[in-house]
XYZ file of C-alpha atoms in Angstrom:
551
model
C 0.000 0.000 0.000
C 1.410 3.418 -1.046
C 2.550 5.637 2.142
C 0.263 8.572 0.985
C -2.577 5.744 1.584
C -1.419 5.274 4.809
C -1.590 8.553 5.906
C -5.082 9.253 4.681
C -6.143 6.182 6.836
C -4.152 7.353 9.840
C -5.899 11.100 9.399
C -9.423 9.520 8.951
C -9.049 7.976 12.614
C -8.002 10.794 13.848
C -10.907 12.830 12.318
C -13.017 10.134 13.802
C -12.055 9.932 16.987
C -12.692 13.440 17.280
C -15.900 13.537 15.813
C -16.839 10.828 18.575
C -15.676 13.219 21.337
C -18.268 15.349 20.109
C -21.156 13.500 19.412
C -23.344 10.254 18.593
C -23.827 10.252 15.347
C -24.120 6.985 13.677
C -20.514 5.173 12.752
C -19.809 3.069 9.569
C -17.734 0.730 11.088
C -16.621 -0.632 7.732
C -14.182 2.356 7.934
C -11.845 0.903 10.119
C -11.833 -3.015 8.847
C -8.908 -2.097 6.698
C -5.187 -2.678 7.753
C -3.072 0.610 9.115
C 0.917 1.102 9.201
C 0.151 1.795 13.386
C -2.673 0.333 14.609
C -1.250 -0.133 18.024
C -1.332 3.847 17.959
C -4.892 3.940 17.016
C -6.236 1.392 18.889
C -4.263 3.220 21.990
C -6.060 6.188 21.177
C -9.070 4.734 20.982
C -8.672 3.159 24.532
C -8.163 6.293 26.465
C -11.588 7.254 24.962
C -13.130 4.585 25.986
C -11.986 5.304 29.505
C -13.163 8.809 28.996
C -16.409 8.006 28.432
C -16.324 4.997 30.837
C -16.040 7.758 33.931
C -18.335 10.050 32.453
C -21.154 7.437 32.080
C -21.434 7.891 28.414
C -22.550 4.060 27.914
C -23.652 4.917 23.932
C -19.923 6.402 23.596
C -18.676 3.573 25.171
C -19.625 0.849 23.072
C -18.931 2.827 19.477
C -15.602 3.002 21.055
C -15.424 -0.526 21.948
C -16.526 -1.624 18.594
C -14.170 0.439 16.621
C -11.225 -1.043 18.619
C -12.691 -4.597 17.723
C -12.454 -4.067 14.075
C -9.619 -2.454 13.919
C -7.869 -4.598 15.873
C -10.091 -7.739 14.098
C -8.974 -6.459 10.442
C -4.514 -5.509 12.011
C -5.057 -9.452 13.680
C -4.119 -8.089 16.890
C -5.909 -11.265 19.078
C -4.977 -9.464 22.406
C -6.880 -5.827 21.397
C -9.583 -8.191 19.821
C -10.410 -10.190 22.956
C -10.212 -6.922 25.219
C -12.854 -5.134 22.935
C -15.978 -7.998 23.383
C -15.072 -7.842 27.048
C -15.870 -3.965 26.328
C -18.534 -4.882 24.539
C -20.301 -7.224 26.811
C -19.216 -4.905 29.733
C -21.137 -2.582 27.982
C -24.148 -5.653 27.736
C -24.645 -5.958 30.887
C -24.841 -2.687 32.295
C -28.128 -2.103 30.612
C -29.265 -5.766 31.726
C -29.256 -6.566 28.232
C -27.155 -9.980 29.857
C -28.088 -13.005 26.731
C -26.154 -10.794 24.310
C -23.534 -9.804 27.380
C -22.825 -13.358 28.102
C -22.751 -14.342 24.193
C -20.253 -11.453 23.703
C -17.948 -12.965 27.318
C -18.071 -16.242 25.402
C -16.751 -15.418 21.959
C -13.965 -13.723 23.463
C -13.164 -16.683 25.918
C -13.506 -18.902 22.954
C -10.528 -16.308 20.989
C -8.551 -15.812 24.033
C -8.035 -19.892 23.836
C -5.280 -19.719 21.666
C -3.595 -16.569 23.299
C -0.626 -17.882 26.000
C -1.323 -18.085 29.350
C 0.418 -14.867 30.311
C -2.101 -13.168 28.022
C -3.610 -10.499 29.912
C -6.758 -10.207 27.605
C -7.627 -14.089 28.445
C -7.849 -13.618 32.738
C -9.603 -10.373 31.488
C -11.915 -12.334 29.921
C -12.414 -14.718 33.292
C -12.586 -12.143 35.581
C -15.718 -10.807 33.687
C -17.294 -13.171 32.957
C -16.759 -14.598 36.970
C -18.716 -11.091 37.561
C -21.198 -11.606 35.035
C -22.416 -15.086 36.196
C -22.643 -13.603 39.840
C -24.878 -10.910 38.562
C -26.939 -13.829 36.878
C -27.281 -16.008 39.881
C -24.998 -18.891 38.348
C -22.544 -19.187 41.402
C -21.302 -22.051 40.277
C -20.190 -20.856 36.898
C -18.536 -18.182 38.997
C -16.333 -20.611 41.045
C -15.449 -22.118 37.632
C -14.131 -18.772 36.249
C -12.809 -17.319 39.636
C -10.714 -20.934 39.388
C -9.009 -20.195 35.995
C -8.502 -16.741 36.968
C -6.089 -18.011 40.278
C -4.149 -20.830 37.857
C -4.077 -17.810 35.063
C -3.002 -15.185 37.433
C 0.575 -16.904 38.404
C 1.338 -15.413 34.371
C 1.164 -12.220 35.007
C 3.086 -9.098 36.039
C 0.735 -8.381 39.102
C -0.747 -11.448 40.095
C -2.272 -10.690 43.331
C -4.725 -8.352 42.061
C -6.184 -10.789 40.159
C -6.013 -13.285 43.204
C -7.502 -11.182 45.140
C -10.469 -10.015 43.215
C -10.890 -14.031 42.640
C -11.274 -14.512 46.365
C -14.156 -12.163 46.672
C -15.574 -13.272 44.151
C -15.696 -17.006 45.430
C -16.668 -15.904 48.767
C -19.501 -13.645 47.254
C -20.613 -16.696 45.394
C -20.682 -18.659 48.576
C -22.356 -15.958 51.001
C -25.066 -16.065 48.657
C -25.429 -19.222 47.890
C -25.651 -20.006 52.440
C -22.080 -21.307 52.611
C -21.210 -18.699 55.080
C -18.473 -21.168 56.560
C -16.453 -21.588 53.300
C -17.301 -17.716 52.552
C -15.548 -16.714 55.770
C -12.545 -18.919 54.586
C -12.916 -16.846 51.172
C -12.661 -13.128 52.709
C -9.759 -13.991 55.205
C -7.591 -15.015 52.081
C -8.644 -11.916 50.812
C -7.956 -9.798 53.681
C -4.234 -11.615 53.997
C -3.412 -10.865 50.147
C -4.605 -7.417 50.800
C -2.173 -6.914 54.016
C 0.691 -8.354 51.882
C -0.293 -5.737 48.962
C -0.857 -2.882 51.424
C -3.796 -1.827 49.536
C -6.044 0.244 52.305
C -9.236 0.203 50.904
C -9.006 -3.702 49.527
C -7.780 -4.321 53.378
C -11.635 -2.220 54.601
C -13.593 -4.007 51.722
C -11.960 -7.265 53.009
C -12.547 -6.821 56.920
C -16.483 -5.676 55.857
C -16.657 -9.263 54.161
C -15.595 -11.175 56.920
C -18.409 -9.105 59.199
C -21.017 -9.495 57.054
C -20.052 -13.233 57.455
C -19.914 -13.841 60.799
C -23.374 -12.096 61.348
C -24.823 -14.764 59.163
C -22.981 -16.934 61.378
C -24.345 -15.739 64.721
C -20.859 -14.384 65.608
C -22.298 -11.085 66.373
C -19.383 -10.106 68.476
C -16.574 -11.075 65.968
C -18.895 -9.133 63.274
C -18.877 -6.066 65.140
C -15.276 -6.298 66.092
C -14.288 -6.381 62.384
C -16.826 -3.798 61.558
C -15.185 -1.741 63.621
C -11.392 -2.406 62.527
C -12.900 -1.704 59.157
C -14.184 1.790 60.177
C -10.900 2.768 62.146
C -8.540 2.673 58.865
C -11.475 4.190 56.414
C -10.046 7.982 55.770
C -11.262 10.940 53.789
C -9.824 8.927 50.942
C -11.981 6.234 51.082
C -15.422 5.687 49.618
C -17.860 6.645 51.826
C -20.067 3.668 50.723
C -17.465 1.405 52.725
C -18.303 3.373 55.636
C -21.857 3.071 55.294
C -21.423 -0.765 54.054
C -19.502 -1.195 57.897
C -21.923 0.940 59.904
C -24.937 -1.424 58.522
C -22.959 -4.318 59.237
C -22.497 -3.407 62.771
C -25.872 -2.283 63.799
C -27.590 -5.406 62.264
C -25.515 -7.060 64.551
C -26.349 -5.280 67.223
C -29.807 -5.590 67.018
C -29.408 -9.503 66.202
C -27.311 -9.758 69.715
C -30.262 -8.028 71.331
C -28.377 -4.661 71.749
C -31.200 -2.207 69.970
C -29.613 0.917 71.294
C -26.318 0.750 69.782
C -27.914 -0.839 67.044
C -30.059 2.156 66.742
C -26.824 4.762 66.388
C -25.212 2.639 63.532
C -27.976 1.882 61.554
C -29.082 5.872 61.380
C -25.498 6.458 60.135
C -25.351 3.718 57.287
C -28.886 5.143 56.577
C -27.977 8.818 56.242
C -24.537 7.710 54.205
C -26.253 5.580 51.988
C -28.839 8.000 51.182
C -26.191 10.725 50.827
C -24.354 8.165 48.086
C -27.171 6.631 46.810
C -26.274 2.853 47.767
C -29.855 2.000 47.399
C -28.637 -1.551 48.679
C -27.458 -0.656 51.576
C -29.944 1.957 52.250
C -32.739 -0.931 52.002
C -31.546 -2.911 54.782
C -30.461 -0.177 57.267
C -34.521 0.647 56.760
C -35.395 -2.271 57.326
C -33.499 -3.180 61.040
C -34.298 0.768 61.723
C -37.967 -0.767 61.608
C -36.687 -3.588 63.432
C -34.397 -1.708 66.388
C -37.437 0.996 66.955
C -39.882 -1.299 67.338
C -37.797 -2.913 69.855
C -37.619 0.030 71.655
C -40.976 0.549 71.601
C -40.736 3.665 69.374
C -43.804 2.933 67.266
C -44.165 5.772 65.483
C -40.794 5.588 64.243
C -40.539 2.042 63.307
C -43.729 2.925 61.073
C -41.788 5.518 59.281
C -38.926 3.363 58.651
C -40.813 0.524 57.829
C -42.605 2.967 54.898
C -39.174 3.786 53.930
C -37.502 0.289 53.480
C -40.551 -0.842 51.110
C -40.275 2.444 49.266
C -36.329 1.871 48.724
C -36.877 -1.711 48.197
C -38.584 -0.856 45.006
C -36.427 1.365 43.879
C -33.908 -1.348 44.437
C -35.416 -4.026 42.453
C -35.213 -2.137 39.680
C -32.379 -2.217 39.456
C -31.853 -5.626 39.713
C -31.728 -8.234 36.718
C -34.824 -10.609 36.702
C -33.272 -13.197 38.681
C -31.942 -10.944 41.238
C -35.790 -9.860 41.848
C -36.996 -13.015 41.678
C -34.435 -14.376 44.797
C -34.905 -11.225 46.287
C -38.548 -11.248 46.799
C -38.597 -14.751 47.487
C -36.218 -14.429 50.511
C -38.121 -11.179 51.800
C -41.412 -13.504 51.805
C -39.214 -16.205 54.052
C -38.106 -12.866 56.089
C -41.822 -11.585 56.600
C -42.632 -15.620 57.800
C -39.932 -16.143 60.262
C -40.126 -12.693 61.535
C -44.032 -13.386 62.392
C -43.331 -16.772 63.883
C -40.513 -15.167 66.149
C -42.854 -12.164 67.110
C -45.894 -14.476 68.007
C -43.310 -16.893 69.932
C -41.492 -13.565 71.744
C -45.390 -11.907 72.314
C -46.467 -15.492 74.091
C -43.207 -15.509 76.369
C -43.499 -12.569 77.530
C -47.498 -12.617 78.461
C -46.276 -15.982 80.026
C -43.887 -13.786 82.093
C -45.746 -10.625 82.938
C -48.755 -13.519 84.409
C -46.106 -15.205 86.908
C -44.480 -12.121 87.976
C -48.248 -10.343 88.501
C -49.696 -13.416 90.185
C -46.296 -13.427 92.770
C -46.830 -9.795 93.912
C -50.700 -9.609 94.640
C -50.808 -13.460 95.442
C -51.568 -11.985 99.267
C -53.725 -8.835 98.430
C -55.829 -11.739 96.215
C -56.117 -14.342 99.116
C -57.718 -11.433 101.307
C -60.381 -9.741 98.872
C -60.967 -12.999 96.909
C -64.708 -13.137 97.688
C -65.389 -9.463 96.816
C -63.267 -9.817 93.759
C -65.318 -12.670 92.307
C -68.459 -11.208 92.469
C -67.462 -8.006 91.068
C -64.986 -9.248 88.365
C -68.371 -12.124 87.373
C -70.521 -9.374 87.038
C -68.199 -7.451 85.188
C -67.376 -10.429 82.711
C -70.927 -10.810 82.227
C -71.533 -7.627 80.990
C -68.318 -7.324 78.879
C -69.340 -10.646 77.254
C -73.040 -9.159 76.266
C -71.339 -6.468 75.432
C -68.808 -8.090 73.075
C -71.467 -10.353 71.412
C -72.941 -7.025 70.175
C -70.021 -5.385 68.918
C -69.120 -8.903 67.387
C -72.637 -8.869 65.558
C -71.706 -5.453 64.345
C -68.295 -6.531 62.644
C -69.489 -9.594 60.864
C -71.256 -7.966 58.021
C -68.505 -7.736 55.661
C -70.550 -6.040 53.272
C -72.354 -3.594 55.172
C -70.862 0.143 56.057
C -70.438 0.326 59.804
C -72.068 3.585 59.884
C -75.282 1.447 58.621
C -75.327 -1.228 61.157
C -74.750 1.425 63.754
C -77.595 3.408 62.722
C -79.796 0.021 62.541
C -78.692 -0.325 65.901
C -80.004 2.796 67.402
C -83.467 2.726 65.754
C -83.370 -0.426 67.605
C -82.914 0.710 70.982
C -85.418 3.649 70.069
C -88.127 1.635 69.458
C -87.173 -0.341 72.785
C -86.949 2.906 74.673
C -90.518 4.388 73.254
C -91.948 0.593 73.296
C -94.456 0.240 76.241
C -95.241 -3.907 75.110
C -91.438 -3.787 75.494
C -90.394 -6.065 78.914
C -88.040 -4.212 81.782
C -84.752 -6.273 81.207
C -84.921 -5.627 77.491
C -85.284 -2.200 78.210
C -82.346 0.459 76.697
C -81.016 2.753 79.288
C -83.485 6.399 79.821
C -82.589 9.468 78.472
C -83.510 12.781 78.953
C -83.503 13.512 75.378
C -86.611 13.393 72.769
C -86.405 10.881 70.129
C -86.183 13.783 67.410
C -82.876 14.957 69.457
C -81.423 11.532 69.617
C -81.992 11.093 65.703
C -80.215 14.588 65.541
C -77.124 13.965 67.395
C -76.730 10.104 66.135
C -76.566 11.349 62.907
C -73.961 14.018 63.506
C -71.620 11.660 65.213
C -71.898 8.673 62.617
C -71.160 11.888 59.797
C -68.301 13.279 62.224
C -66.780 9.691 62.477
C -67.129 8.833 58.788
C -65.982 11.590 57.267
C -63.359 12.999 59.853
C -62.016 9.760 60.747
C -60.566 10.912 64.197
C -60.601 7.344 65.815
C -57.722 7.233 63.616
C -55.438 9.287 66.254
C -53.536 7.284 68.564
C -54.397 10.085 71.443
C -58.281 11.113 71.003
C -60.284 12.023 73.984
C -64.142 11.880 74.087
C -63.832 15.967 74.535
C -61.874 16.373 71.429
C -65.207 14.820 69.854
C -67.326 17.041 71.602
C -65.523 20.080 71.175
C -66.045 19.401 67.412
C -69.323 18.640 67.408
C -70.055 21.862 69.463
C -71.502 19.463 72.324
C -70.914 18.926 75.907
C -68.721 15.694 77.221
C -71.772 14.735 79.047
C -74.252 15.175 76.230
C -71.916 13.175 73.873
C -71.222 10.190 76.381
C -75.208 10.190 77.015
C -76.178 9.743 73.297
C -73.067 6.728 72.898
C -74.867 5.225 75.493
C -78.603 5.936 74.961
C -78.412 5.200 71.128
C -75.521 3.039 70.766
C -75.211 0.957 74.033
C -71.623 1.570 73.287
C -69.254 3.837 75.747
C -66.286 6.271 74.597
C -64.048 3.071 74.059
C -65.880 0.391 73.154
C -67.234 3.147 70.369
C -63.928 4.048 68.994
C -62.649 0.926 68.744
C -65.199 -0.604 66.595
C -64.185 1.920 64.073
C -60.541 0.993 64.716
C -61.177 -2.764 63.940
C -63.105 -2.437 60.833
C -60.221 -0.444 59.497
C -57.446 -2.647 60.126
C -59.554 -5.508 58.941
C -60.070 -3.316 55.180
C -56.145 -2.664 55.718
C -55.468 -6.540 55.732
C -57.790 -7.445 53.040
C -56.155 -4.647 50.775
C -53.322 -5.970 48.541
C -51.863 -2.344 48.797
C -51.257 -3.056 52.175
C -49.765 -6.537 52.063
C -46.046 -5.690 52.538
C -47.451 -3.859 55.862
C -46.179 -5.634 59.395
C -49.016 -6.372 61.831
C -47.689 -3.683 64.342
C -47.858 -0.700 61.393
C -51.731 -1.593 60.522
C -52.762 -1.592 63.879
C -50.722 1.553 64.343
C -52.218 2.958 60.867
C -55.865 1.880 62.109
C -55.692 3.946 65.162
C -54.516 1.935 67.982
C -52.072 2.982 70.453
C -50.146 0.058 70.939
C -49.421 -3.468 70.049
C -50.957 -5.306 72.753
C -54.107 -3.242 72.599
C -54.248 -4.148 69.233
C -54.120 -7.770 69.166
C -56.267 -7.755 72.828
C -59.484 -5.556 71.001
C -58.946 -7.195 67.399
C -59.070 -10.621 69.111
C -61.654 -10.001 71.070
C -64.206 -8.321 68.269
C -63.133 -10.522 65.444
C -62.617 -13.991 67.047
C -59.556 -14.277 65.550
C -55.377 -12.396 66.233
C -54.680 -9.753 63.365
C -52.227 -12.366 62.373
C -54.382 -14.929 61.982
C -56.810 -12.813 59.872
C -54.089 -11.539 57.738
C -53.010 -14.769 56.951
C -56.670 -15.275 55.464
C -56.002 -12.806 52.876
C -52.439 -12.854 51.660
């Protein structure tokens, strides 16, 4: 070929290259299949590009790149430059989950780097890849496989240990999610060794977070936090901060699984605030979700609620960016959480009624021995009534189909007719009132409007005078009509409402990532046990029981 030829060729890529830098525009890649007197120099050129766009996120610029560096290196039969660009290529793939063609484009270069020698760095390129790639897939044992060549093909090269080294986290990432948490702890301390002998900092923090992350799911909760902890003393302003927050999470899920929610509770609201601040939408899920956890062992309600909305809101965020199979195992394991989790609270909620009973019974054994007569009476008398009581408001619950404000309404009519009912016998008889029958009607129907359209049995702290207040009535006047009209007092009124909302809250698929404590909370009540104690005793069955009907 004449020189002048090769010069024209040489200027073209360099009139390319630029163009590229510039813009989008559609490439004819037939351009470069041609041979070129320095096609090291191009392909070089081409490279730092590539990298240029790589840390500016331009994906689009990216692959052009790539595939102009595959066919000129393709038509100059440079193997090496050839393998490296489908490793671009599928790099490119699989970050927009596009991961058939990513793993056909891993595969035609492992295929090419075959007949490359083993010191070839293009062919443990091609391993280490495609090691990531199958992780990313779920195929952890087509990781090992890769992660395996990479160690035997690392011993070629100038730098071996880095390879090493990224092999063993690999493997042990394989193996943590896979359950092996035994041979993945064996995994991240090679790791951690290879990274004291390199004195790489930040490979030595990654390493130390692995091994933590480990022994939690190991129940070594101590060792986990120990590590955590090593890992947080040699991060630096150099350092990614998403190691920090990866090490704070670690920690105070470890905390809270030792039974420690108050240093749980300062860890876990650091990983949260650092992963929100970076955007590590993985580690920001699961600091939500032992947030919910640690507050609700605290008793902070409220709180727990608001993380619990948060975890479920990041969690789908999350998932999207996850490949199919990654959402698949994902919501699989958080429907094996949500089970265990209610079988531990039910167990926990049943040994510690079990406890509160003994201790109760052992301080007013004495105070019970002397009033035990008087107390029996009363406390039958008292049942009595609570059980008539509870039939009714049981009656008033089991029309599913019926608004509540209509079966309280038929309810009052009712006791109206009772009340104004001469044939009517003297133990059937509704309580007297003061008021006419037109002034009944008057104030039954502003309350059941109040409550229906207000809704204020849905605050935790309402008073009867609150009620009043708004309906411009006295506290005496408004406790009369509950009990003229409805039978019902403040209470017993309030938390009818209550139930039927937590039972429409259960039965709604919108609320079926919801814990039991959060509907209850949503529906009104003040607190756990009163929750499960009213629902329980209105519905017949525990909110968890119910729920269970409809998921």
């Amino acid at each position: 070929m004449p020189k002048s030829l090769y010069l024209i060729i040489i200027v073209i890529l360099v009139n390319a290259s630029a163009n590229f830098a510039q813009d989008h525009s559609v490439v004819d890649f037939s351009l470069y299949n041609q041979k070129v007197i320095s096609p090291n120099d191009s392909i070089a050129k081409y490279k730092q590009l590539l990298s240029t766009s790589n840390r500016a996120g331009d994906l689009e610029a990216f692959k052009k790149y790539s595939h102009i560096i595959f066919h000129i290196a393709e038509a100059n039969e440079l193997k090496e430059d050839q393998v490296a660009a489908l490793v671009y290529l599928a790099i490119y793939y699989q970050q927009i989950d596009q991961y058939e063609e990513s793993l056909a484009r891993y595969l035609e270069a492992e295929k090419l780097s075959n007949s490359l020698p083993e010191n070839s760095y293009s062919r443990i390129l091609v391993q280490v890849n495609l090691g990531n790639l199958y992780n990313s897939i779920e195929n952890y044992e087509k990781v090992k496989t890769s992660m395996k060549k990479v160690i035997v093909l690392a011993k070629y090269q100038k730098n071996p240990d880095s390879f090493i080294i990224s092999a063993y986290n690999s493997l042990g990432t394989a193996n943590l999610n896979q359950g092996n948490y035994a041979e993945a702890l064996e995994y991240m301390y090679k790791a951690k060794d290879l990274a004291q002998k390199m004195d790489r900092n930040d490979r030595i923090i990654g390493a130390l977070i692995n091994i933590a992350e480990c022994q939690r799911h190991l129940g070594q909760y101590d060792q986990a936090i120990e590590n955590s902890q090593k890992a947080l003393n040699k991060i630096d302003k150099n350092e990614s901060i998403e190691l920090k927050a990866s090490a704070n999470c670690v920690m105070g899920i470890s905390y809270y699984l030792s039974n420690r929610p108050v240093n749980a509770l300062t860890r876990l609201k650091k990983a949260r605030d650092l992963a929100t601040q970076g955007n590590f939408l993985n580690i920001k899920m699961e600091s939500h979700e032992y947030l919910a956890k640690t507050y609700e062992a605290l008793d902070s309600i409220k709180n727990s609620l608001k993380e619990q909305k948060a975890y479920i809101k990041t969690r789908e965020k999350y998932l999207k960016t996850l490949s199919k199979a990654q959402r698949l195992k994902l919501e699989e394991e958080t429907k094996d959480k949500t089970r265990i989790i209610t079988d531990q609270k039910q167990s926990i909620t049943l040994l510690s009624q079990e406890k509160q009973r003994y201790v109760f019974l052992g301080v007013v054994l004495v105070v019970l021995l002397l009033v035990s007569s008087i107390i029996y009476w009363n406390k039958r008398r008292k049942l009595a009534e609570e059980s008539l009581q509870l039939q009714g408001d049981k009656l008033l619950l089991q029309n599913e189909n019926e608004a509540l404000k209509d079966t309280l309404n038929a309810l009052a009519k009712e006791n109206q007719q009772r009340e104004f009912s001469e044939e009517t016998s003297e133990a059937q008889q509704p309580k007297k009132s003061s008021l006419s029958r037109e002034d009944q009607q008057k104030y039954m129907a502003l309350i059941l409007d109040y409550m229906e359209e207000e809704k204020p049995y849905l605050d935790q702290e309402i008073k009867q005078s609150d009620i009043a207040d708004h309906l411009h009535m006295s506290v005496h006047l408004f406790s009369e009509v509950l009990n003229v009209c409805f039978q019902k007092n403040f209470n017993n009124f309030i938390n009818l409402y209550r139930v039927d909302t937590a039972k429409k809250m259960m039965k709604n698929p919108k609320f079926k990532h919801y814990k039991i404590l959060a509907i209850g909370y949503e529906a009104g009540f003040p607190s756990k046990t009163s929750f499960n104690r009213i629902f329980k005793n209105l519905v017949g069955l525990t909110p968890s029981e119910f729920q269970k009907k409809y998921i």
